[in-house]
Coordinates of N, CA, C and O in Angstrom, one line a residue:
M1 N 0.8 -1.2 0.0 CA 0.0 0.0 0.0 C 0.9 1.3 0.0 O 0.5 2.2 -0.6
L2 N 1.9 1.2 0.7 CA 2.8 2.4 0.8 C 3.6 2.6 -0.5 O 4.0 3.8 -0.8
G3 N 3.9 1.6 -1.2 CA 4.7 1.7 -2.4 C 4.1 2.6 -3.5 O 4.8 3.3 -4.1
V4 N 2.8 2.5 -3.7 CA 2.2 3.3 -4.7 C 2.3 4.8 -4.5 O 2.7 5.5 -5.4
P5 N 2.0 5.3 -3.3 CA 2.2 6.7 -3.1 C 3.7 7.1 -3.2 O 4.0 8.2 -3.7
I6 N 4.6 6.3 -2.8 CA 6.0 6.6 -3.0 C 6.4 6.6 -4.4 O 7.2 7.5 -4.9
I7 N 5.9 5.7 -5.2 CA 6.1 5.7 -6.7 C 5.6 7.0 -7.3 O 6.3 7.7 -8.1
I8 N 4.5 7.5 -6.9 CA 3.9 8.7 -7.4 C 4.8 9.9 -7.0 O 5.1 10.8 -7.8
L9 N 5.2 9.9 -5.7 CA 6.1 11.0 -5.3 C 7.4 11.0 -6.1 O 7.9 12.0 -6.5
L10 N 8.0 9.8 -6.2 CA 9.3 9.7 -7.0 C 9.1 10.1 -8.5 O 10.0 10.8 -9.0
A11 N 7.9 9.8 -9.0 CA 7.7 10.2 -10.4 C 7.5 11.7 -10.5 O 8.0 12.3 -11.5
L12 N 6.9 12.3 -9.6 CA 6.8 13.8 -9.6 C 8.1 14.4 -9.4 O 8.5 15.4 -10.1
L13 N 8.9 13.9 -8.5 CA 10.3 14.4 -8.3 C 11.1 14.2 -9.6 O 11.9 15.0 -10.0
G14 N 10.9 13.0 -10.2 CA 11.6 12.6 -11.4 C 11.3 13.6 -12.6 O 12.1 14.0 -13.3
E15 N 10.0 14.0 -12.6 CA 9.6 15.0 -13.7 C 10.3 16.3 -13.5 O 10.7 16.9 -14.4
M16 N 10.5 16.7 -12.2 CA 11.2 17.9 -11.9 C 12.7 17.9 -12.4 O 13.2 19.0 -12.8
V17 N 13.3 16.8 -12.4 CA 14.7 16.7 -12.8 C 14.9 16.0 -14.2 O 16.0 15.8 -14.6
G18 N 13.7 15.8 -14.9 CA 13.8 15.3 -16.2 C 13.9 13.8 -16.4 O 14.2 13.3 -17.5
I19 N 13.6 13.0 -15.4 CA 13.6 11.5 -15.5 C 12.3 10.9 -15.1 O 12.2 9.8 -14.6
G20 N 11.2 11.6 -15.3 CA 9.9 11.2 -14.8 C 9.4 9.9 -15.4 O 8.7 9.1 -14.7
G21 N 9.9 9.5 -16.6 CA 9.5 8.2 -17.2 C 10.4 7.1 -16.9 O 10.2 6.0 -17.4
A22 N 11.4 7.3 -16.0 CA 12.3 6.2 -15.7 C 11.7 5.1 -14.9 O 11.0 5.4 -13.9
Q23 N 11.8 3.9 -15.3 CA 11.2 2.8 -14.7 C 11.9 2.4 -13.3 O 11.3 1.8 -12.5
V24 N 13.1 2.9 -13.2 CA 13.8 2.7 -11.9 C 13.0 3.3 -10.7 O 13.1 2.8 -9.6
L25 N 12.2 4.3 -11.0 CA 11.4 5.0 -10.0 C 10.3 4.0 -9.5 O 10.0 4.1 -8.3
V26 N 9.8 3.2 -10.3 CA 8.8 2.2 -9.9 C 9.5 1.2 -8.9 O 8.9 0.9 -7.9
G27 N 10.6 0.7 -9.3 CA 11.3 -0.3 -8.4 C 11.7 0.4 -7.1 O 11.5 -0.2 -6.0
A28 N 12.2 1.6 -7.2 CA 12.6 2.3 -5.9 C 11.4 2.6 -5.0 O 11.5 2.4 -3.8
G29 N 10.3 3.0 -5.6 CA 9.2 3.3 -4.8 C 8.6 2.1 -4.2 O 8.2 2.1 -3.0
M30 N 8.4 1.0 -4.9 CA 7.8 -0.2 -4.3 C 8.8 -0.8 -3.3 O 8.4 -1.2 -2.2
G31 N 10.1 -0.8 -3.6 CA 11.1 -1.4 -2.7 C 11.1 -0.5 -1.4 O 11.2 -1.1 -0.3
A32 N 11.0 0.8 -1.5 CA 11.1 1.6 -0.4 C 9.8 1.4 0.5 O 9.9 1.4 1.7
G33 N 8.6 1.3 -0.2 CA 7.4 1.1 0.6 C 7.4 -0.2 1.4 O 7.1 -0.2 2.5
V34 N 7.9 -1.3 0.7 CA 8.0 -2.6 1.4 C 9.0 -2.5 2.5 O 8.8 -3.0 3.6
G35 N 10.2 -1.9 2.2 CA 11.2 -1.8 3.2 C 10.8 -1.0 4.4 O 11.1 -1.4 5.6
L36 N 10.1 0.1 4.2 CA 9.6 0.8 5.4 C 8.5 0.1 6.2 O 8.5 0.1 7.4
M37 N 7.7 -0.7 5.5 CA 6.7 -1.5 6.2 C 7.3 -2.6 7.0 O 6.8 -3.0 8.1
Q38 N 8.4 -3.1 6.6 CA 9.1 -4.2 7.3 C 9.9 -3.8 8.5 O 10.2 -4.6 9.4
L39 N 10.3 -2.5 8.5 CA 11.2 -2.0 9.5 C 10.8 -2.3 11.0 O 11.5 -2.8 11.8
P40 N 9.5 -2.0 11.3 CA 9.1 -2.3 12.7 C 9.1 -3.8 13.1 O 9.4 -4.1 14.2
L41 N 8.9 -4.6 12.1 CA 8.9 -6.1 12.4 C 10.3 -6.7 12.4 O 10.6 -7.6 13.2
I42 N 11.1 -6.2 11.5 CA 12.4 -6.8 11.3 C 13.4 -6.5 12.5 O 14.3 -7.2 12.8
G43 N 13.1 -5.4 13.2 CA 13.9 -5.1 14.4 C 14.1 -6.2 15.4 O 15.1 -6.4 16.0
A44 N 13.1 -7.0 15.5 CA 13.1 -8.1 16.5 C 14.1 -9.2 16.1 O 14.5 -10.0 16.9
F45 N 14.5 -9.2 14.8 CA 15.4 -10.2 14.3 C 16.8 -9.7 14.2 O 17.7 -10.3 13.6
R46 N 17.0 -8.5 14.6 CA 18.3 -7.9 14.8 C 19.1 -7.3 13.6 O 20.2 -6.9 13.8
P47 N 18.7 -7.4 12.4 CA 19.5 -6.7 11.4 C 19.3 -5.2 11.6 O 18.3 -4.7 12.1
R48 N 20.4 -4.5 11.2 CA 20.3 -3.0 11.3 C 19.2 -2.5 10.3 O 19.1 -3.0 9.2
R49 N 18.5 -1.5 10.7 CA 17.4 -1.0 10.0 C 17.7 -0.3 8.6 O 17.1 -0.6 7.6
A50 N 18.7 0.6 8.6 CA 19.0 1.3 7.4 C 19.5 0.3 6.3 O 19.0 0.4 5.2
P51 N 20.4 -0.6 6.5 CA 20.7 -1.6 5.5 C 19.5 -2.4 5.0 O 19.4 -2.7 3.8
W52 N 18.6 -2.7 5.9 CA 17.5 -3.5 5.5 C 16.6 -2.7 4.5 O 16.2 -3.2 3.5
F53 N 16.3 -1.4 4.9 CA 15.6 -0.5 4.0 C 16.2 -0.4 2.6 O 15.6 -0.5 1.6
W54 N 17.5 -0.2 2.6 CA 18.2 0.0 1.3 C 18.3 -1.3 0.5 O 18.3 -1.2 -0.7
S55 N 18.3 -2.4 1.2 CA 18.3 -3.7 0.4 C 17.0 -3.8 -0.4 O 17.1 -4.3 -1.5
S56 N 15.9 -3.4 0.2 CA 14.6 -3.4 -0.5 C 14.6 -2.4 -1.6 O 14.2 -2.7 -2.8
T57 N 15.0 -1.2 -1.3 CA 14.9 -0.1 -2.2 C 15.8 -0.2 -3.4 O 15.4 -0.2 -4.6
I58 N 17.1 -0.5 -3.1 CA 18.1 -0.6 -4.2 C 17.9 -1.9 -4.9 O 18.0 -2.0 -6.1
G59 N 17.7 -3.0 -4.1 CA 17.6 -4.3 -4.7 C 16.5 -4.4 -5.7 O 16.7 -5.0 -6.8
L60 N 15.4 -3.9 -5.4 CA 14.2 -3.9 -6.3 C 14.4 -3.0 -7.5 O 13.9 -3.2 -8.6
S61 N 15.2 -1.9 -7.3 CA 15.4 -1.0 -8.4 C 16.4 -1.5 -9.5 O 16.2 -1.1 -10.7
L62 N 17.3 -2.3 -9.1 CA 18.4 -2.6 -10.1 C 17.9 -3.2 -11.4 O 18.4 -2.8 -12.5
P63 N 17.0 -4.2 -11.4 CA 16.5 -4.7 -12.7 C 15.8 -3.6 -13.6 O 16.0 -3.6 -14.8
F64 N 15.2 -2.7 -13.0 CA 14.5 -1.6 -13.7 C 15.6 -0.6 -14.3 O 15.4 -0.1 -15.3
L65 N 16.6 -0.4 -13.5 CA 17.7 0.5 -13.9 C 18.4 0.0 -15.2 O 18.7 0.8 -16.1
V66 N 18.5 -1.3 -15.3 CA 19.1 -1.9 -16.5 C 18.4 -1.5 -17.8 O 19.0 -1.0 -18.8
G67 N 17.0 -1.5 -17.8 CA 16.2 -1.1 -18.9 C 16.4 0.4 -19.2 O 16.5 0.8 -20.3
D68 N 16.4 1.2 -18.1 CA 16.6 2.7 -18.3 C 17.9 3.0 -18.9 O 18.0 3.9 -19.7
V69 N 19.0 2.3 -18.4 CA 20.3 2.6 -19.0 C 20.3 2.2 -20.5 O 20.9 2.9 -21.3
G70 N 19.7 1.1 -20.8 CA 19.6 0.6 -22.2 C 19.0 1.7 -23.0 O 19.5 2.0 -24.1
K71 N 17.9 2.3 -22.5 CA 17.3 3.4 -23.3 C 18.2 4.6 -23.5 O 18.2 5.2 -24.6
L72 N 18.9 4.9 -22.4 CA 19.9 6.1 -22.5 C 21.0 5.8 -23.6 O 21.4 6.7 -24.2
L73 N 21.3 4.5 -23.7 CA 22.4 4.2 -24.7 C 21.8 3.9 -26.1 O 22.5 3.5 -27.0
G74 N 20.5 4.1 -26.2 CA 19.9 3.9 -27.5 C 19.6 2.5 -27.9 O 19.3 2.1 -29.0
R75 N 19.6 1.6 -26.9 CA 19.3 0.2 -27.1 C 18.1 -0.2 -26.3 O 18.1 -0.3 -25.1
E76 N 17.0 -0.3 -27.0 CA 15.8 -0.7 -26.4 C 15.8 -2.1 -26.0 O 15.9 -3.0 -26.8
L77 N 15.9 -2.4 -24.7 CA 15.9 -3.8 -24.2 C 14.5 -4.3 -23.9 O 13.6 -3.5 -23.6
P78 N 14.3 -5.6 -24.1 CA 12.9 -6.1 -23.7 C 12.6 -5.7 -22.3 O 13.5 -5.8 -21.4
Y79 N 11.4 -5.3 -22.0 CA 11.0 -4.9 -20.7 C 9.7 -5.6 -20.2 O 8.8 -5.7 -21.0
S80 N 9.8 -6.1 -19.0 CA 8.6 -6.7 -18.4 C 8.6 -6.3 -16.9 O 9.5 -6.6 -16.2
L81 N 7.6 -5.6 -16.5 CA 7.4 -5.2 -15.1 C 7.5 -6.4 -14.2 O 8.2 -6.4 -13.2
Y82 N 6.9 -7.5 -14.7 CA 6.8 -8.7 -13.8 C 8.1 -9.4 -13.7 O 8.5 -9.9 -12.6
V83 N 8.9 -9.4 -14.8 CA 10.2 -10.0 -14.7 C 11.1 -9.2 -13.9 O 11.9 -9.7 -13.0
C84 N 11.0 -7.9 -14.0 CA 11.9 -7.0 -13.2 C 11.6 -7.1 -11.7 O 12.5 -7.2 -10.9
V85 N 10.3 -7.3 -11.4 CA 10.0 -7.5 -9.9 C 10.5 -8.8 -9.4 O 11.0 -8.9 -8.3
A86 N 10.3 -9.9 -10.2 CA 10.8 -11.2 -9.8 C 12.4 -11.2 -9.6 O 12.9 -11.7 -8.6
V87 N 13.1 -10.6 -10.6 CA 14.5 -10.6 -10.5 C 14.9 -9.7 -9.3 O 15.8 -10.0 -8.6
G88 N 14.2 -8.5 -9.2 CA 14.5 -7.7 -8.0 C 14.2 -8.4 -6.7 O 15.0 -8.2 -5.8
G89 N 13.2 -9.2 -6.7 CA 12.9 -10.0 -5.4 C 14.0 -10.9 -5.1 O 14.4 -11.1 -3.9
L90 N 14.6 -11.5 -6.1 CA 15.8 -12.4 -5.9 C 17.0 -11.6 -5.4 O 17.6 -12.0 -4.4
I91 N 17.2 -10.4 -5.9 CA 18.3 -9.6 -5.5 C 18.1 -9.2 -4.0 O 19.0 -9.3 -3.2
V92 N 16.9 -8.7 -3.7 CA 16.5 -8.4 -2.4 C 16.7 -9.5 -1.4 O 17.3 -9.4 -0.3
G93 N 16.2 -10.7 -1.8 CA 16.3 -11.9 -1.0 C 17.8 -12.3 -0.6 O 18.1 -12.6 0.5
V94 N 18.7 -12.2 -1.6 CA 20.1 -12.5 -1.4 C 20.7 -11.5 -0.5 O 21.4 -11.8 0.5
W95 N 20.4 -10.2 -0.7 CA 21.0 -9.1 0.1 C 20.5 -9.2 1.5 O 21.2 -9.1 2.5
Q96 N 19.2 -9.5 1.7 CA 18.6 -9.6 3.1 C 19.1 -10.9 3.8 O 19.3 -10.9 5.0
A97 N 19.3 -11.9 3.0 CA 19.9 -13.1 3.6 C 21.3 -12.8 4.2 O 21.6 -13.3 5.3
Y98 N 22.0 -12.0 3.5 CA 23.3 -11.6 4.0 C 23.2 -10.8 5.3 O 23.9 -11.0 6.2
L99 N 22.2 -9.9 5.4 CA 21.9 -9.2 6.6 C 21.4 -10.0 7.7 O 21.7 -9.7 8.9
L100 N 20.8 -11.1 7.4 CA 20.2 -12.0 8.5 C 21.3 -13.1 8.9 O 21.0 -13.9 9.8
R101 N 22.4 -13.2 8.3 CA 23.3 -14.3 8.5 C 23.9 -14.4 9.9 O 24.2 -15.5 10.3
A102 N 24.0 -13.3 10.6 CA 24.5 -13.4 12.0 C 23.6 -14.2 12.9 O 24.0 -14.8 13.9
G103 N 22.3 -14.1 12.7 CA 21.3 -14.7 13.6 C 20.7 -16.0 13.1 O 20.1 -16.7 13.9
F104 N 20.8 -16.4 11.8 CA 20.1 -17.5 11.3 C 21.0 -18.4 10.4 O 22.0 -17.9 9.8
R105 N 20.6 -19.6 10.3 CA 21.2 -20.6 9.3 C 20.1 -20.9 8.2 O 19.0 -20.5 8.3
A106 N 20.5 -21.6 7.2 CA 19.6 -22.1 6.2 C 18.9 -20.9 5.5 O 17.8 -21.0 5.2
L107 N 19.7 -19.9 5.2 CA 19.1 -18.7 4.6 C 18.7 -18.8 3.2 O 18.1 -17.9 2.6
H108 N 19.0 -19.9 2.6 CA 18.5 -20.1 1.2 C 17.0 -20.1 1.2 O 16.4 -19.7 0.2
W109 N 16.4 -20.5 2.3 CA 14.9 -20.5 2.4 C 14.4 -19.0 2.4 O 13.3 -18.7 1.8
W110 N 15.2 -18.1 2.9 CA 14.8 -16.7 2.9 C 14.8 -16.2 1.4 O 13.9 -15.5 1.0
V111 N 15.9 -16.6 0.7 CA 16.0 -16.2 -0.7 C 14.9 -16.7 -1.5 O 14.2 -16.0 -2.3
V112 N 14.6 -18.0 -1.3 CA 13.5 -18.6 -2.1 C 12.1 -18.0 -1.7 O 11.3 -17.7 -2.6
S113 N 11.9 -17.7 -0.5 CA 10.6 -17.1 -0.1 C 10.5 -15.7 -0.6 O 9.4 -15.2 -1.0
S114 N 11.6 -15.0 -0.6 CA 11.6 -13.6 -1.2 C 11.3 -13.7 -2.7 O 10.4 -12.9 -3.2
L115 N 11.9 -14.6 -3.4 CA 11.6 -14.7 -4.8 C 10.1 -15.1 -5.1 O 9.5 -14.4 -5.9
I116 N 9.6 -16.0 -4.3 CA 8.2 -16.4 -4.5 C 7.3 -15.3 -4.1 O 6.3 -15.0 -4.7
G117 N 7.6 -14.6 -3.0 CA 6.7 -13.5 -2.5 C 6.7 -12.4 -3.5 O 5.6 -11.9 -3.8
W118 N 7.9 -11.9 -3.9 CA 7.9 -10.8 -4.9 C 7.2 -11.2 -6.2 O 6.5 -10.4 -6.9
S119 N 7.4 -12.5 -6.6 CA 6.8 -13.0 -7.9 C 5.3 -13.0 -7.7 O 4.5 -12.7 -8.6
G120 N 4.8 -13.4 -6.5 CA 3.4 -13.4 -6.2 C 2.8 -12.0 -6.2 O 1.7 -11.8 -6.7
A121 N 3.6 -11.1 -5.7 CA 3.1 -9.7 -5.7 C 3.1 -9.2 -7.1 O 2.1 -8.4 -7.5
S122 N 4.0 -9.6 -7.9 CA 4.0 -9.2 -9.3 C 2.8 -9.8 -10.1 O 2.2 -9.1 -10.9
A123 N 2.5 -11.0 -9.7 CA 1.3 -11.7 -10.4 C 0.0 -11.0 -10.0 O -0.9 -10.8 -10.8
A124 N -0.1 -10.5 -8.7 CA -1.2 -9.7 -8.3 C -1.3 -8.4 -9.1 O -2.4 -8.0 -9.5
A125 N -0.2 -7.8 -9.3 CA -0.2 -6.5 -10.1 C -0.6 -6.8 -11.5 O -1.4 -6.0 -12.1
A126 N -0.1 -7.9 -12.1 CA -0.5 -8.3 -13.5 C -2.0 -8.6 -13.5 O -2.7 -8.1 -14.5
L127 N -2.6 -9.2 -12.5 CA -4.0 -9.5 -12.5 C -4.8 -8.2 -12.4 O -5.8 -8.0 -13.1
A128 N -4.3 -7.3 -11.5 CA -5.0 -6.0 -11.4 C -5.0 -5.2 -12.7 O -6.0 -4.6 -13.0
D129 N -3.9 -5.3 -13.4 CA -3.8 -4.6 -14.7 C -4.7 -5.1 -15.7 O -5.2 -4.4 -16.6
Q130 N -5.0 -6.4 -15.7 CA -5.8 -7.1 -16.7 C -7.3 -6.9 -16.4 O -8.1 -6.9 -17.3
L131 N -7.7 -6.7 -15.2 CA -9.1 -6.6 -14.8 C -9.8 -5.4 -15.6 O -10.9 -5.7 -16.2
P132 N -9.3 -4.2 -15.6 CA -10.0 -3.2 -16.4 C -10.0 -3.4 -17.9 O -10.9 -3.1 -18.6
K133 N -8.9 -4.0 -18.4 CA -8.7 -4.2 -19.8 C -9.8 -5.3 -20.3 O -10.2 -5.2 -21.4
Q134 N -10.1 -6.2 -19.4 CA -11.1 -7.2 -19.8 C -12.5 -6.8 -19.6 O -13.5 -7.5 -19.8
G135 N -12.7 -5.6 -19.1 CA -14.0 -5.1 -18.8 C -14.7 -5.7 -17.6 O -15.9 -5.7 -17.5
A136 N -13.9 -6.4 -16.8 CA -14.4 -7.1 -15.7 C -14.8 -6.2 -14.5 O -15.6 -6.7 -13.7
I137 N -14.3 -5.0 -14.5 CA -14.7 -4.1 -13.4 C -15.0 -2.7 -13.9 O -14.4 -2.3 -14.9
S138 N -15.8 -2.0 -13.2 CA -16.1 -0.6 -13.5 C -16.7 0.0 -12.3 O -17.2 -0.6 -11.3
G139 N -16.6 1.3 -12.3 CA -17.2 2.1 -11.2 C -16.5 2.0 -9.9 O -15.3 1.6 -9.9
V140 N -17.1 2.5 -8.8 CA -16.5 2.5 -7.5 C -16.2 1.1 -7.0 O -15.1 0.8 -6.5
L141 N -17.1 0.1 -7.3 CA -16.9 -1.2 -6.9 C -15.7 -1.8 -7.6 O -14.8 -2.5 -7.1
G142 N -15.6 -1.5 -8.9 CA -14.4 -1.9 -9.7 C -13.1 -1.4 -9.2 O -12.1 -2.1 -9.1
L143 N -13.1 -0.1 -8.8 CA -11.9 0.5 -8.2 C -11.5 -0.2 -6.9 O -10.3 -0.5 -6.7
L144 N -12.5 -0.5 -6.1 CA -12.2 -1.2 -4.9 C -11.7 -2.6 -5.1 O -10.7 -3.0 -4.4
I145 N -12.2 -3.3 -6.1 CA -11.7 -4.6 -6.4 C -10.3 -4.5 -7.0 O -9.4 -5.3 -6.6
Y146 N -10.1 -3.5 -7.8 CA -8.7 -3.3 -8.4 C -7.7 -3.1 -7.3 O -6.6 -3.7 -7.2
L147 N -8.0 -2.2 -6.3 CA -7.1 -1.9 -5.2 C -6.9 -3.1 -4.3 O -5.8 -3.3 -3.9
F148 N -8.0 -3.8 -4.1 CA -7.8 -5.0 -3.3 C -6.9 -6.0 -3.9 O -6.0 -6.6 -3.2
V149 N -7.0 -6.3 -5.2 CA -6.2 -7.2 -5.9 C -4.7 -6.7 -5.9 O -3.8 -7.5 -5.6
L150 N -4.5 -5.4 -6.1 CA -3.2 -4.8 -6.1 C -2.6 -5.0 -4.7 O -1.4 -5.4 -4.6
I151 N -3.3 -4.6 -3.7 CA -2.8 -4.7 -2.3 C -2.5 -6.2 -1.9 O -1.7 -6.4 -1.1
A152 N -3.3 -7.1 -2.5 CA -3.1 -8.5 -2.2 C -1.7 -8.9 -2.5 O -1.1 -9.9 -1.8
G153 N -1.0 -8.3 -3.4 CA 0.4 -8.6 -3.7 C 1.3 -8.4 -2.5 O 2.2 -9.2 -2.2
G154 N 1.0 -7.3 -1.8 CA 1.8 -7.1 -0.5 C 1.5 -8.1 0.5 O 2.4 -8.6 1.3
L155 N 0.3 -8.6 0.6 CA -0.1 -9.6 1.5 C 0.6 -10.9 1.2 O 1.2 -11.6 2.0
V156 N 0.7 -11.3 -0.1 CA 1.4 -12.5 -0.6 C 2.9 -12.4 -0.2 O 3.4 -13.3 0.4
L157 N 3.5 -11.2 -0.5 CA 4.9 -11.0 -0.1 C 5.1 -11.2 1.4 O 6.0 -11.9 1.9
G158 N 4.2 -10.5 2.2 CA 4.4 -10.6 3.6 C 4.2 -12.0 4.2 O 4.9 -12.4 5.1
L159 N 3.2 -12.7 3.7 CA 3.0 -14.1 4.1 C 4.2 -15.0 3.8 O 4.6 -15.8 4.6
C160 N 4.7 -14.9 2.6 CA 5.8 -15.7 2.2 C 7.0 -15.5 3.0 O 7.7 -16.4 3.6
T161 N 7.4 -14.2 3.1 CA 8.7 -13.9 3.8 C 8.5 -14.0 5.3 O 9.4 -14.4 6.0
G162 N 7.3 -13.6 5.8 CA 7.0 -13.8 7.3 C 7.1 -15.2 7.7 O 7.6 -15.6 8.7
A163 N 6.5 -16.1 6.9 CA 6.5 -17.5 7.2 C 7.9 -18.1 7.2 O 8.3 -18.9 8.1
A164 N 8.7 -17.6 6.3 CA 10.1 -18.1 6.2 C 10.9 -17.6 7.4 O 11.7 -18.3 8.0
L165 N 10.7 -16.3 7.7 CA 11.5 -15.7 8.8 C 11.3 -16.3 10.1 O 12.2 -16.6 10.9
I166 N 10.0 -16.7 10.5 CA 9.8 -17.3 11.8 C 10.2 -18.7 11.8 O 10.3 -19.3 12.9
R167 N 10.5 -19.3 10.7 CA 10.9 -20.7 10.6 C 12.4 -20.9 10.4 O 12.9 -22.0 10.4
L168 N 13.1 -19.8 10.2 CA 14.6 -19.9 10.0 C 15.2 -20.5 11.2 O 14.9 -19.9 12.3
P169 N 16.1 -21.4 11.1 CA 16.8 -21.9 12.3 C 17.8 -20.9 12.9 O 18.6 -20.4 12.1
P170 N 17.7 -20.6 14.2 CA 18.7 -19.7 14.7 C 20.1 -20.2 14.7 O 20.3 -21.4 14.7
R171 N 21.0 -19.3 14.6 CA 22.5 -19.7 14.6 C 22.9 -20.2 15.9 O 23.8 -21.0 16.0
R172 N 22.4 -19.7 17.0 CA 22.8 -20.1 18.3 C 21.8 -21.0 19.0 O 20.6 -21.0 18.8

């Protein structure tokens, strides 16, 4: 839920500096939103808060940045929001596993859950995007359904990573 307003804010700021259409702003906004929402909960598991936030923000941004750099170089690369989110989820998972290493073992499960969670969030966004195009929703009820499906992506991500986090075997 927090990612969408942050994306809008970054897009407005991007317009002011001439990069309003950059896709990296989508990754940064969604990563920042998720990272901020996780901060109160992650503190109990002892990783430092700032690196955790940046792992989400930068990690999710990197796949989007590749496409933006390709455009700047005059090489239009194939782009898929959903692939960028899944790859970003993998990057975030690896980075966060590194941050969790002092307290936990078997962190490959964290990486897998992050990839699955971010991919599930991406699938929810894809479904939300298709609903209006298929004429399946309209009016206020349609908007509410659209928002519910879009927000469900965050729920999927939270359930996947939360379930993994509470099951990771402690190091001591």
